[in-house]
Structure formats: structure tokens, C-alpha cells
Amino acid sequence: LAFYIVVVISGSLLRGSSGEERKNRVQEILLTTLNPVHLLLGKIAGLGIVGLLQMLFWASIGYVSLRIMGAANVLPAGFDIPPSLIAWTGVFFLLGYAVYGSLLAGVGALTGPNTPGSSSSDFIVVWPTLAPMLAWPIITEHPHDMLAVVLSLFPLTSPVAMLMRLVMGGVPAWQIVLSIVLAAATAYLVIRAVAAMFRA
């Protein structure tokens, strides 16, 4: 849920930025000196770092809260978050944000600034991130069933679904690698397509 919120908030900022630049004709000026791919990558990197810092801030608040309240009173005995899970969270956040941020930037470039009712187009773009949350009981109960595996490999749902499976443990390394490769390839193709929209 935190992942979804951060991606949607950061992506909506990227969408709004692209829409405002289109409305104010700033995009045309920027594109006379910048390659569209570089412009889009700069926007994604800037807001992606902000999103990562936001997740880090939330995690820090959670950690401090657990220390103050006493983790033993809140978490089951022996509960521990492995450092590898934190690293995978960063990887899948960046890949998911690259895909969804680019898609939302494309929506902003096509439709202009946020207006009443424009959130419906944003929702259409980000709805696949909700699919793993709707299938959450199935994924957590049966993390190695076909549905869980497919959702964790499909690039539009993998950032959320793979993290759910990684929390449950026992995910084969080849599935993690394949999920990353597919998400990275999708991010690359989406960025190229949105950059072409910017150019047009």
C-alpha cells in the first residue's frame, strides 16, 4: 500500500509537471536544447529520488515508533526484516516508478495539466498496481501458485506482487531476475515511447 501511494503521488507530480509545461509552452523551449529521452529521465530521476526519500522517511518513523513502543509489544517474537528485502524494495520501487512515472508523464504531455476529472485517466494508468493488493490473500497464502507467479513476473504488477512474495520467502532466484529484466525492458520501452510523444 505504501508503495502504491508513493508511486501514485510521485507519478501524479510528474504528470502535473508535464501537463503544466505543455500548457505554458515550456516543453517546446526545453526540447530545443534537450533530447526528449534525457528530459524524461531527468524528471523521473528527480521525482524518483523524492519518492525513495519519502519511503525512507516513513520507514524511519515506523522504526522509531517500534523502538518507542517496544517491538516486542507489536511484532511477533523473532520477527526480522532481512537487509536483502530492503534492497529488493528499492530495486522494484525504481523499476515500478520508471514505468508508471513515464506513463503518467505521457498522460500529462498528451492531456495537459491536472483538471477536474483528469484523475480518472491517472487511475486507468495505475490500476494494475491494485491487482496484487486485491489478490493479497491469495498471494500471501499461496505465494508459489500460478496467479502469484504470473503477477510477480508481469511488468505492470511485478513491483507490488514480487515484494509480497519476497516477504513470504522462498522465491526462486530466476523468478526475481526475470521479473527485474522484464520490468527494466518495459521501463525502457515506455520511456522511449513517451519521449517520442514529447518530441511530437
CSV table of N, CA and C in Angstrom, one decimal, residues 22-189:
chain,number,residue,atom,x,y,z
A,22,ARG,N,3.4,21.7,-20.8
A,22,ARG,CA,2.7,21.7,-22.1
A,22,ARG,C,1.9,22.9,-22.3
A,23,LYS,N,1.1,23.2,-21.2
A,23,LYS,CA,0.2,24.3,-21.2
A,23,LYS,C,1.0,25.6,-21.4
A,24,ASN,N,2.1,25.8,-20.7
A,24,ASN,CA,2.8,27.0,-20.7
A,24,ASN,C,3.9,27.1,-21.8
A,25,ARG,N,3.9,26.1,-22.7
A,25,ARG,CA,4.9,26.0,-23.8
A,25,ARG,C,6.3,26.0,-23.3
A,26,VAL,N,6.5,25.5,-22.1
A,26,VAL,CA,7.9,25.4,-21.6
A,26,VAL,C,8.5,24.2,-22.2
A,27,GLN,N,7.7,23.1,-22.5
A,27,GLN,CA,8.3,21.9,-23.1
A,27,GLN,C,9.0,22.2,-24.4
A,28,GLU,N,8.3,23.1,-25.2
A,28,GLU,CA,8.9,23.4,-26.6
A,28,GLU,C,10.3,24.0,-26.4
A,29,ILE,N,10.4,24.9,-25.4
A,29,ILE,CA,11.7,25.6,-25.2
A,29,ILE,C,12.7,24.5,-24.7
A,30,LEU,N,12.3,23.7,-23.7
A,30,LEU,CA,13.2,22.7,-23.2
A,30,LEU,C,13.7,21.7,-24.3
A,31,LEU,N,12.8,21.3,-25.2
A,31,LEU,CA,13.1,20.4,-26.2
A,31,LEU,C,14.0,20.9,-27.3
A,32,THR,N,14.1,22.2,-27.4
A,32,THR,CA,15.0,22.8,-28.4
A,32,THR,C,16.5,22.6,-28.0
A,33,THR,N,16.7,22.4,-26.7
A,33,THR,CA,18.1,22.2,-26.2
A,33,THR,C,18.4,20.8,-25.6
A,34,LEU,N,17.3,20.1,-25.3
A,34,LEU,CA,17.5,18.7,-24.7
A,34,LEU,C,16.9,17.6,-25.5
A,35,ASN,N,17.5,16.5,-25.4
A,35,ASN,CA,17.0,15.3,-26.0
A,35,ASN,C,15.7,14.9,-25.2
A,36,PRO,N,14.6,14.5,-25.9
A,36,PRO,CA,13.4,14.2,-25.1
A,36,PRO,C,13.6,13.0,-24.1
A,37,VAL,N,14.5,12.1,-24.4
A,37,VAL,CA,14.8,11.0,-23.5
A,37,VAL,C,15.5,11.5,-22.3
A,38,HIS,N,16.4,12.4,-22.5
A,38,HIS,CA,17.2,13.0,-21.3
A,38,HIS,C,16.2,13.8,-20.5
A,39,LEU,N,15.3,14.6,-21.1
A,39,LEU,CA,14.4,15.4,-20.3
A,39,LEU,C,13.5,14.5,-19.4
A,40,LEU,N,13.0,13.4,-20.0
A,40,LEU,CA,12.1,12.5,-19.3
A,40,LEU,C,12.9,11.8,-18.2
A,41,LEU,N,14.1,11.3,-18.5
A,41,LEU,CA,14.9,10.6,-17.5
A,41,LEU,C,15.3,11.5,-16.3
A,42,GLY,N,15.5,12.8,-16.6
A,42,GLY,CA,15.8,13.8,-15.6
A,42,GLY,C,14.6,14.0,-14.7
A,43,LYS,N,13.4,14.1,-15.3
A,43,LYS,CA,12.2,14.2,-14.5
A,43,LYS,C,12.0,13.0,-13.6
A,44,ILE,N,12.1,11.8,-14.2
A,44,ILE,CA,11.9,10.5,-13.5
A,44,ILE,C,12.9,10.4,-12.3
A,45,ALA,N,14.2,10.7,-12.6
A,45,ALA,CA,15.2,10.6,-11.6
A,45,ALA,C,14.9,11.5,-10.4
A,46,GLY,N,14.6,12.8,-10.7
A,46,GLY,CA,14.3,13.7,-9.7
A,46,GLY,C,13.2,13.3,-8.8
A,47,LEU,N,12.0,13.0,-9.4
A,47,LEU,CA,10.9,12.7,-8.5
A,47,LEU,C,11.0,11.2,-8.0
A,48,GLY,N,11.8,10.4,-8.6
A,48,GLY,CA,12.0,9.0,-8.1
A,48,GLY,C,12.8,9.1,-6.8
A,49,ILE,N,13.8,10.0,-6.8
A,49,ILE,CA,14.6,10.2,-5.6
A,49,ILE,C,13.8,10.7,-4.4
A,50,VAL,N,12.9,11.7,-4.8
A,50,VAL,CA,12.0,12.2,-3.8
A,50,VAL,C,11.1,11.1,-3.2
A,51,GLY,N,10.6,10.2,-4.1
A,51,GLY,CA,9.7,9.1,-3.7
A,51,GLY,C,10.5,8.1,-2.8
A,52,LEU,N,11.8,7.8,-3.1
A,52,LEU,CA,12.6,7.0,-2.3
A,52,LEU,C,12.8,7.6,-0.9
A,53,LEU,N,13.1,8.9,-0.9
A,53,LEU,CA,13.3,9.6,0.4
A,53,LEU,C,12.0,9.5,1.2
A,54,GLN,N,10.9,9.7,0.5
A,54,GLN,CA,9.6,9.6,1.2
A,54,GLN,C,9.4,8.2,1.9
A,55,MET,N,9.7,7.1,1.1
A,55,MET,CA,9.6,5.8,1.7
A,55,MET,C,10.6,5.6,2.8
A,56,LEU,N,11.8,6.1,2.7
A,56,LEU,CA,12.8,6.0,3.8
A,56,LEU,C,12.3,6.8,5.0
A,57,PHE,N,11.7,7.9,4.8
A,57,PHE,CA,11.1,8.7,5.9
A,57,PHE,C,10.1,7.9,6.7
A,58,TRP,N,9.1,7.3,5.9
A,58,TRP,CA,8.1,6.5,6.5
A,58,TRP,C,8.6,5.3,7.3
A,59,ALA,N,9.6,4.7,6.7
A,59,ALA,CA,10.2,3.5,7.3
A,59,ALA,C,10.9,3.9,8.6
A,60,SER,N,11.6,5.1,8.6
A,60,SER,CA,12.3,5.6,9.8
A,60,SER,C,11.3,5.9,10.9
A,61,ILE,N,10.2,6.5,10.5
A,61,ILE,CA,9.1,6.8,11.5
A,61,ILE,C,8.6,5.5,12.1
A,62,GLY,N,8.4,4.5,11.2
A,62,GLY,CA,7.9,3.2,11.7
A,62,GLY,C,8.9,2.5,12.7
A,63,TYR,N,10.2,2.6,12.3
A,63,TYR,CA,11.3,2.0,13.1
A,63,TYR,C,11.3,2.7,14.5
A,64,VAL,N,11.3,4.1,14.5
A,64,VAL,CA,11.4,4.8,15.7
A,64,VAL,C,10.1,4.5,16.6
A,65,SER,N,9.0,4.4,15.9
A,65,SER,CA,7.7,4.1,16.7
A,65,SER,C,7.8,2.7,17.4
A,66,LEU,N,8.4,1.8,16.6
A,66,LEU,CA,8.5,0.4,17.2
A,66,LEU,C,9.5,0.4,18.4
A,67,ARG,N,10.6,1.2,18.2
A,67,ARG,CA,11.6,1.3,19.3
A,67,ARG,C,10.9,1.9,20.6
A,68,ILE,N,10.1,3.0,20.4
A,68,ILE,CA,9.5,3.7,21.5
A,68,ILE,C,8.4,2.8,22.2
A,69,MET,N,7.6,2.2,21.3
A,69,MET,CA,6.5,1.3,21.9
A,69,MET,C,7.0,0.0,22.3
A,70,GLY,N,8.2,-0.4,21.8
A,70,GLY,CA,8.7,-1.7,22.2
A,70,GLY,C,8.3,-2.7,21.1
A,71,ALA,N,9.2,-3.1,20.3
A,71,ALA,CA,8.8,-4.0,19.2
A,71,ALA,C,8.2,-5.3,19.7
A,72,ALA,N,8.6,-5.7,20.8
A,72,ALA,CA,8.0,-7.0,21.4
A,72,ALA,C,6.5,-6.9,21.6
A,73,ASN,N,6.0,-5.7,21.9
A,73,ASN,CA,4.6,-5.5,22.1
A,73,ASN,C,3.8,-5.4,20.8
A,74,VAL,N,4.5,-5.2,19.7
A,74,VAL,CA,3.8,-5.0,18.4
A,74,VAL,C,4.0,-6.2,17.5
A,75,LEU,N,5.3,-6.6,17.4
A,75,LEU,CA,5.6,-7.7,16.4
A,75,LEU,C,5.8,-9.0,17.1
A,76,PRO,N,5.6,-10.1,16.4
A,76,PRO,CA,5.8,-11.4,16.9
A,76,PRO,C,7.3,-11.7,17.2
A,77,ALA,N,7.5,-12.5,18.2
A,77,ALA,CA,8.9,-12.8,18.6
A,77,ALA,C,9.6,-13.4,17.4
A,78,GLY,N,10.9,-13.0,17.2
A,78,GLY,CA,11.7,-13.5,16.1
A,78,GLY,C,11.5,-12.8,14.8
A,79,PHE,N,10.6,-11.8,14.8
A,79,PHE,CA,10.4,-11.0,13.5
A,79,PHE,C,11.6,-10.2,13.2
A,80,ASP,N,12.0,-10.3,11.9
A,80,ASP,CA,13.2,-9.5,11.5
A,80,ASP,C,13.0,-9.2,10.0
A,81,ILE,N,13.4,-8.0,9.6
A,81,ILE,CA,13.4,-7.7,8.2
A,81,ILE,C,14.8,-7.8,7.6
A,82,PRO,N,15.0,-8.8,6.7
A,82,PRO,CA,16.3,-9.0,6.2
A,82,PRO,C,16.7,-7.8,5.3
A,83,PRO,N,18.0,-7.5,5.4
A,83,PRO,CA,18.5,-6.3,4.5
A,83,PRO,C,18.3,-6.6,3.0
A,84,SER,N,18.3,-7.8,2.6
A,84,SER,CA,18.0,-8.1,1.2
A,84,SER,C,16.6,-7.6,0.8
A,85,LEU,N,15.7,-7.8,1.7
A,85,LEU,CA,14.3,-7.3,1.4
A,85,LEU,C,14.3,-5.8,1.2
A,86,ILE,N,15.0,-5.1,2.0
A,86,ILE,CA,15.1,-3.6,1.8
A,86,ILE,C,15.7,-3.3,0.5
A,87,ALA,N,16.8,-4.0,0.1
A,87,ALA,CA,17.4,-3.7,-1.2
A,87,ALA,C,16.4,-4.0,-2.3
A,88,TRP,N,15.7,-5.2,-2.3
A,88,TRP,CA,14.8,-5.5,-3.3
A,88,TRP,C,13.7,-4.5,-3.4
A,89,THR,N,13.3,-3.9,-2.3
A,89,THR,CA,12.2,-2.9,-2.2
A,89,THR,C,12.7,-1.7,-3.1
A,90,GLY,N,13.9,-1.3,-2.9
A,90,GLY,CA,14.5,-0.2,-3.6
A,90,GLY,C,14.5,-0.5,-5.1
A,91,VAL,N,15.0,-1.7,-5.5
A,91,VAL,CA,15.0,-2.0,-6.9
A,91,VAL,C,13.7,-2.0,-7.5
A,92,PHE,N,12.7,-2.7,-6.9
A,92,PHE,CA,11.4,-2.7,-7.5
A,92,PHE,C,10.6,-1.4,-7.5
A,93,PHE,N,10.9,-0.6,-6.5
A,93,PHE,CA,10.4,0.8,-6.5
A,93,PHE,C,10.9,1.5,-7.7
A,94,LEU,N,12.2,1.5,-7.9
A,94,LEU,CA,12.7,2.3,-9.0
A,94,LEU,C,12.2,1.8,-10.4
A,95,LEU,N,12.1,0.5,-10.5
A,95,LEU,CA,11.6,0.0,-11.8
A,95,LEU,C,10.1,0.3,-12.0
A,96,GLY,N,9.3,0.1,-10.9
A,96,GLY,CA,7.9,0.4,-11.0
A,96,GLY,C,7.7,1.9,-11.2
A,97,TYR,N,8.5,2.7,-10.5
A,97,TYR,CA,8.3,4.2,-10.7
A,97,TYR,C,8.7,4.6,-12.1
A,98,ALA,N,9.8,4.0,-12.7
A,98,ALA,CA,10.2,4.3,-14.1
A,98,ALA,C,9.1,4.0,-15.0
A,99,VAL,N,8.4,2.9,-14.8
A,99,VAL,CA,7.2,2.5,-15.7
A,99,VAL,C,6.1,3.5,-15.5
A,100,TYR,N,5.6,3.6,-14.3
A,100,TYR,CA,4.4,4.3,-14.0
A,100,TYR,C,4.6,5.8,-14.1
A,101,GLY,N,5.8,6.3,-13.7
A,101,GLY,CA,6.1,7.7,-13.8
A,101,GLY,C,6.1,8.1,-15.3
A,102,SER,N,6.7,7.3,-16.1
A,102,SER,CA,6.8,7.6,-17.5
A,102,SER,C,5.4,7.6,-18.2
A,103,LEU,N,4.6,6.6,-17.8
A,103,LEU,CA,3.2,6.5,-18.3
A,103,LEU,C,2.4,7.8,-17.9
A,104,LEU,N,2.6,8.2,-16.7
A,104,LEU,CA,1.8,9.4,-16.2
A,104,LEU,C,2.4,10.6,-16.8
A,105,ALA,N,3.7,10.7,-17.1
A,105,ALA,CA,4.3,11.8,-17.8
A,105,ALA,C,3.7,11.9,-19.2
A,106,GLY,N,3.5,10.8,-19.8
A,106,GLY,CA,2.9,10.7,-21.1
A,106,GLY,C,1.5,11.2,-21.1
A,107,VAL,N,0.8,10.8,-20.1
A,107,VAL,CA,-0.6,11.3,-20.0
A,107,VAL,C,-0.6,12.8,-19.9
A,108,GLY,N,0.3,13.3,-19.0
A,108,GLY,CA,0.4,14.8,-18.9
A,108,GLY,C,0.8,15.5,-20.2
A,109,ALA,N,1.7,14.9,-20.9
A,109,ALA,CA,2.1,15.5,-22.2
A,109,ALA,C,1.0,15.5,-23.2
A,110,LEU,N,0.1,14.5,-23.1
A,110,LEU,CA,-1.0,14.4,-24.1
A,110,LEU,C,-2.2,15.2,-23.7
A,111,THR,N,-2.5,15.3,-22.4
A,111,THR,CA,-3.7,15.9,-21.9
A,111,THR,C,-3.6,17.2,-21.3
A,112,GLY,N,-2.4,17.6,-21.0
A,112,GLY,CA,-2.2,18.9,-20.3
A,112,GLY,C,-2.3,18.8,-18.8
A,113,PRO,N,-2.5,20.0,-18.1
A,113,PRO,CA,-2.4,20.0,-16.7
A,113,PRO,C,-3.6,19.3,-16.0
A,114,ASN,N,-3.4,19.0,-14.7
A,114,ASN,CA,-4.5,18.3,-14.0
A,114,ASN,C,-5.7,19.2,-14.0
A,115,THR,N,-6.8,18.6,-14.3
A,115,THR,CA,-8.1,19.3,-14.3
A,115,THR,C,-9.1,18.5,-13.6
A,116,PRO,N,-10.3,19.0,-13.1
A,116,PRO,CA,-11.3,18.1,-12.5
A,116,PRO,C,-11.6,17.0,-13.5
A,117,GLY,N,-11.6,15.8,-13.0
A,117,GLY,CA,-11.9,14.6,-13.8
A,117,GLY,C,-10.7,14.0,-14.4
A,118,SER,N,-9.5,14.7,-14.4
A,118,SER,CA,-8.4,14.1,-15.0
A,118,SER,C,-7.8,12.9,-14.2
A,119,SER,N,-8.2,12.8,-12.9
A,119,SER,CA,-7.7,11.7,-12.1
A,119,SER,C,-8.2,10.4,-12.6
A,120,SER,N,-9.3,10.4,-13.4
A,120,SER,CA,-9.8,9.1,-13.9
A,120,SER,C,-8.8,8.6,-14.9
A,121,SER,N,-8.1,9.4,-15.7
A,121,SER,CA,-7.1,8.9,-16.7
A,121,SER,C,-5.9,8.5,-15.9
A,122,ASP,N,-5.6,9.1,-14.8
A,122,ASP,CA,-4.4,8.7,-14.0
A,122,ASP,C,-4.7,7.3,-13.4
A,123,PHE,N,-6.0,7.1,-12.9
A,123,PHE,CA,-6.3,5.8,-12.4
A,123,PHE,C,-6.3,4.7,-13.4
A,124,ILE,N,-6.7,5.0,-14.6
A,124,ILE,CA,-6.6,3.9,-15.7
A,124,ILE,C,-5.2,3.5,-15.9
A,125,VAL,N,-4.2,4.4,-15.8
A,125,VAL,CA,-2.8,4.1,-15.9
A,125,VAL,C,-2.3,3.3,-14.8
A,126,VAL,N,-2.6,3.6,-13.5
A,126,VAL,CA,-2.0,2.9,-12.4
A,126,VAL,C,-2.9,1.8,-11.8
A,127,TRP,N,-4.0,1.5,-12.4
A,127,TRP,CA,-4.8,0.4,-11.8
A,127,TRP,C,-4.1,-0.9,-11.7
A,128,PRO,N,-3.2,-1.3,-12.6
A,128,PRO,CA,-2.5,-2.6,-12.5
A,128,PRO,C,-1.8,-2.8,-11.1
A,129,THR,N,-1.4,-1.7,-10.5
A,129,THR,CA,-0.7,-1.8,-9.2
A,129,THR,C,-1.7,-2.3,-8.1
A,130,LEU,N,-3.0,-2.1,-8.4
A,130,LEU,CA,-4.0,-2.5,-7.4
A,130,LEU,C,-4.3,-4.0,-7.5
A,131,ALA,N,-4.0,-4.6,-8.6
A,131,ALA,CA,-4.3,-6.0,-8.8
A,131,ALA,C,-3.7,-6.9,-7.8
A,132,PRO,N,-2.4,-6.8,-7.5
A,132,PRO,CA,-1.8,-7.6,-6.4
A,132,PRO,C,-2.4,-7.3,-5.0
A,133,MET,N,-2.8,-6.1,-4.8
A,133,MET,CA,-3.4,-5.8,-3.5
A,133,MET,C,-4.8,-6.5,-3.4
A,134,LEU,N,-5.5,-6.5,-4.5
A,134,LEU,CA,-6.8,-7.2,-4.5
A,134,LEU,C,-6.6,-8.8,-4.3
A,135,ALA,N,-5.4,-9.3,-4.8
A,135,ALA,CA,-5.1,-10.7,-4.7
A,135,ALA,C,-4.3,-11.0,-3.5
A,136,TRP,N,-4.1,-10.0,-2.6
A,136,TRP,CA,-3.2,-10.2,-1.5
A,136,TRP,C,-3.5,-11.4,-0.7
A,137,PRO,N,-4.7,-11.8,-0.3
A,137,PRO,CA,-4.9,-13.0,0.4
A,137,PRO,C,-4.4,-14.3,-0.3
A,138,ILE,N,-4.6,-14.3,-1.6
A,138,ILE,CA,-4.1,-15.5,-2.4
A,138,ILE,C,-2.6,-15.5,-2.4
A,139,ILE,N,-2.0,-14.3,-2.7
A,139,ILE,CA,-0.5,-14.3,-2.8
A,139,ILE,C,0.2,-14.7,-1.5
A,140,THR,N,-0.4,-14.2,-0.4
A,140,THR,CA,0.3,-14.5,0.9
A,140,THR,C,0.0,-15.9,1.4
A,141,GLU,N,-1.2,-16.5,1.0
A,141,GLU,CA,-1.4,-17.8,1.4
A,141,GLU,C,-0.7,-18.9,0.5
A,142,HIS,N,-0.7,-18.5,-0.8
A,142,HIS,CA,-0.1,-19.4,-1.7
A,142,HIS,C,0.9,-18.7,-2.6
A,143,PRO,N,2.1,-18.3,-2.1
A,143,PRO,CA,3.0,-17.4,-2.9
A,143,PRO,C,3.6,-18.1,-4.1
A,144,HIS,N,3.5,-19.4,-4.2
A,144,HIS,CA,4.1,-20.1,-5.3
A,144,HIS,C,3.1,-20.6,-6.3
A,145,ASP,N,1.8,-20.3,-6.2
A,145,ASP,CA,0.8,-20.7,-7.1
A,145,ASP,C,0.9,-19.9,-8.4
A,146,MET,N,0.3,-20.3,-9.4
A,146,MET,CA,0.4,-19.7,-10.8
A,146,MET,C,0.0,-18.2,-10.7
A,147,LEU,N,-1.1,-17.9,-10.1
A,147,LEU,CA,-1.5,-16.5,-10.0
A,147,LEU,C,-0.4,-15.6,-9.4
A,148,ALA,N,0.1,-16.0,-8.3
A,148,ALA,CA,1.2,-15.2,-7.7
A,148,ALA,C,2.4,-15.1,-8.5
A,149,VAL,N,2.8,-16.2,-9.2
A,149,VAL,CA,4.0,-16.1,-10.1
A,149,VAL,C,3.7,-15.2,-11.3
A,150,VAL,N,2.6,-15.3,-11.9
A,150,VAL,CA,2.3,-14.5,-13.1
A,150,VAL,C,2.2,-13.0,-12.7
A,151,LEU,N,1.6,-12.7,-11.6
A,151,LEU,CA,1.5,-11.3,-11.1
A,151,LEU,C,2.9,-10.8,-10.8
A,152,SER,N,3.8,-11.6,-10.3
A,152,SER,CA,5.1,-11.2,-9.9
A,152,SER,C,6.1,-11.1,-11.1
A,153,LEU,N,5.7,-11.6,-12.2
A,153,LEU,CA,6.5,-11.6,-13.4
A,153,LEU,C,6.0,-10.5,-14.4
A,154,PHE,N,4.7,-10.3,-14.4
A,154,PHE,CA,4.1,-9.3,-15.3
A,154,PHE,C,4.6,-7.9,-14.9
A,155,PRO,N,5.2,-7.1,-15.9
A,155,PRO,CA,5.9,-5.9,-15.5
A,155,PRO,C,5.0,-4.8,-14.8
A,156,LEU,N,3.7,-4.8,-15.1
A,156,LEU,CA,2.9,-3.8,-14.5
A,156,LEU,C,2.4,-4.1,-13.1
A,157,THR,N,2.5,-5.4,-12.8
A,157,THR,CA,2.1,-5.8,-11.4
A,157,THR,C,3.3,-6.3,-10.6
A,158,SER,N,4.4,-6.5,-11.2
A,158,SER,CA,5.5,-7.2,-10.5
A,158,SER,C,6.1,-6.3,-9.4
A,159,PRO,N,6.2,-5.0,-9.5
A,159,PRO,CA,6.7,-4.3,-8.3
A,159,PRO,C,6.0,-4.5,-7.0
A,160,VAL,N,4.7,-4.7,-7.0
A,160,VAL,CA,4.0,-4.9,-5.8
A,160,VAL,C,3.9,-6.4,-5.5
A,161,ALA,N,3.6,-7.2,-6.5
A,161,ALA,CA,3.4,-8.7,-6.3
A,161,ALA,C,4.7,-9.4,-5.9
A,162,MET,N,5.8,-9.0,-6.5
A,162,MET,CA,7.1,-9.7,-6.2
A,162,MET,C,7.5,-9.3,-4.8
A,163,LEU,N,7.3,-8.1,-4.3
A,163,LEU,CA,7.6,-7.7,-2.9
A,163,LEU,C,6.8,-8.5,-2.0
A,164,MET,N,5.5,-8.8,-2.3
A,164,MET,CA,4.7,-9.6,-1.4
A,164,MET,C,5.2,-11.0,-1.3
A,165,ARG,N,5.6,-11.5,-2.5
A,165,ARG,CA,6.2,-12.9,-2.4
A,165,ARG,C,7.5,-12.9,-1.7
A,166,LEU,N,8.4,-11.9,-1.9
A,166,LEU,CA,9.7,-11.9,-1.2
A,166,LEU,C,9.5,-11.8,0.3
A,167,VAL,N,8.5,-11.1,0.8
A,167,VAL,CA,8.2,-11.1,2.2
A,167,VAL,C,7.9,-12.5,2.7
A,168,MET,N,7.1,-13.3,1.9
A,168,MET,CA,6.7,-14.6,2.3
A,168,MET,C,7.9,-15.6,2.2
A,169,GLY,N,8.9,-15.3,1.3
A,169,GLY,CA,10.1,-16.1,1.2
A,169,GLY,C,10.0,-17.2,0.3
A,170,GLY,N,11.2,-17.8,-0.1
A,170,GLY,CA,11.2,-18.9,-0.9
A,170,GLY,C,11.1,-18.7,-2.4
A,171,VAL,N,11.2,-17.4,-2.9
A,171,VAL,CA,11.1,-17.1,-4.3
A,171,VAL,C,12.4,-17.5,-5.0
A,172,PRO,N,12.2,-18.4,-6.1
A,172,PRO,CA,13.4,-18.8,-6.8
A,172,PRO,C,14.2,-17.6,-7.4
A,173,ALA,N,15.5,-17.6,-7.4
A,173,ALA,CA,16.3,-16.5,-7.9
A,173,ALA,C,16.0,-16.2,-9.4
A,174,TRP,N,15.7,-17.3,-10.2
A,174,TRP,CA,15.4,-17.0,-11.6
A,174,TRP,C,14.2,-16.2,-11.8
A,175,GLN,N,13.2,-16.3,-10.9
A,175,GLN,CA,12.0,-15.5,-11.0
A,175,GLN,C,12.2,-14.1,-10.6
A,176,ILE,N,13.1,-13.9,-9.6
A,176,ILE,CA,13.4,-12.5,-9.3
A,176,ILE,C,14.2,-11.8,-10.4
A,177,VAL,N,15.1,-12.5,-11.0
A,177,VAL,CA,15.9,-12.0,-12.1
A,177,VAL,C,15.0,-11.7,-13.3
A,178,LEU,N,14.2,-12.7,-13.7
A,178,LEU,CA,13.3,-12.5,-14.8
A,178,LEU,C,12.3,-11.3,-14.6
A,179,SER,N,11.8,-11.2,-13.4
A,179,SER,CA,10.9,-10.1,-13.1
A,179,SER,C,11.6,-8.7,-13.3
A,180,ILE,N,12.9,-8.6,-12.8
A,180,ILE,CA,13.7,-7.4,-13.0
A,180,ILE,C,13.9,-7.1,-14.4
A,181,VAL,N,14.3,-8.1,-15.2
A,181,VAL,CA,14.6,-7.9,-16.6
A,181,VAL,C,13.4,-7.5,-17.4
A,182,LEU,N,12.2,-8.1,-17.1
A,182,LEU,CA,11.0,-7.7,-17.8
A,182,LEU,C,10.6,-6.3,-17.4
A,183,ALA,N,10.7,-6.0,-16.1
A,183,ALA,CA,10.3,-4.6,-15.7
A,183,ALA,C,11.3,-3.6,-16.3
A,184,ALA,N,12.6,-3.9,-16.3
A,184,ALA,CA,13.5,-2.9,-16.9
A,184,ALA,C,13.3,-2.8,-18.4
A,185,ALA,N,13.0,-3.9,-19.1
A,185,ALA,CA,12.7,-3.8,-20.6
A,185,ALA,C,11.4,-2.9,-20.8
A,186,THR,N,10.4,-3.2,-20.0
A,186,THR,CA,9.2,-2.4,-20.1
A,186,THR,C,9.4,-0.9,-19.8
A,187,ALA,N,10.2,-0.6,-18.8
A,187,ALA,CA,10.5,0.8,-18.5
A,187,ALA,C,11.2,1.4,-19.6
A,188,TYR,N,12.2,0.7,-20.2
A,188,TYR,CA,12.9,1.3,-21.4
A,188,TYR,C,12.0,1.6,-22.5
A,189,LEU,N,11.1,0.6,-22.9
A,189,LEU,CA,10.2,0.8,-24.0
A,189,LEU,C,9.2,1.9,-23.7
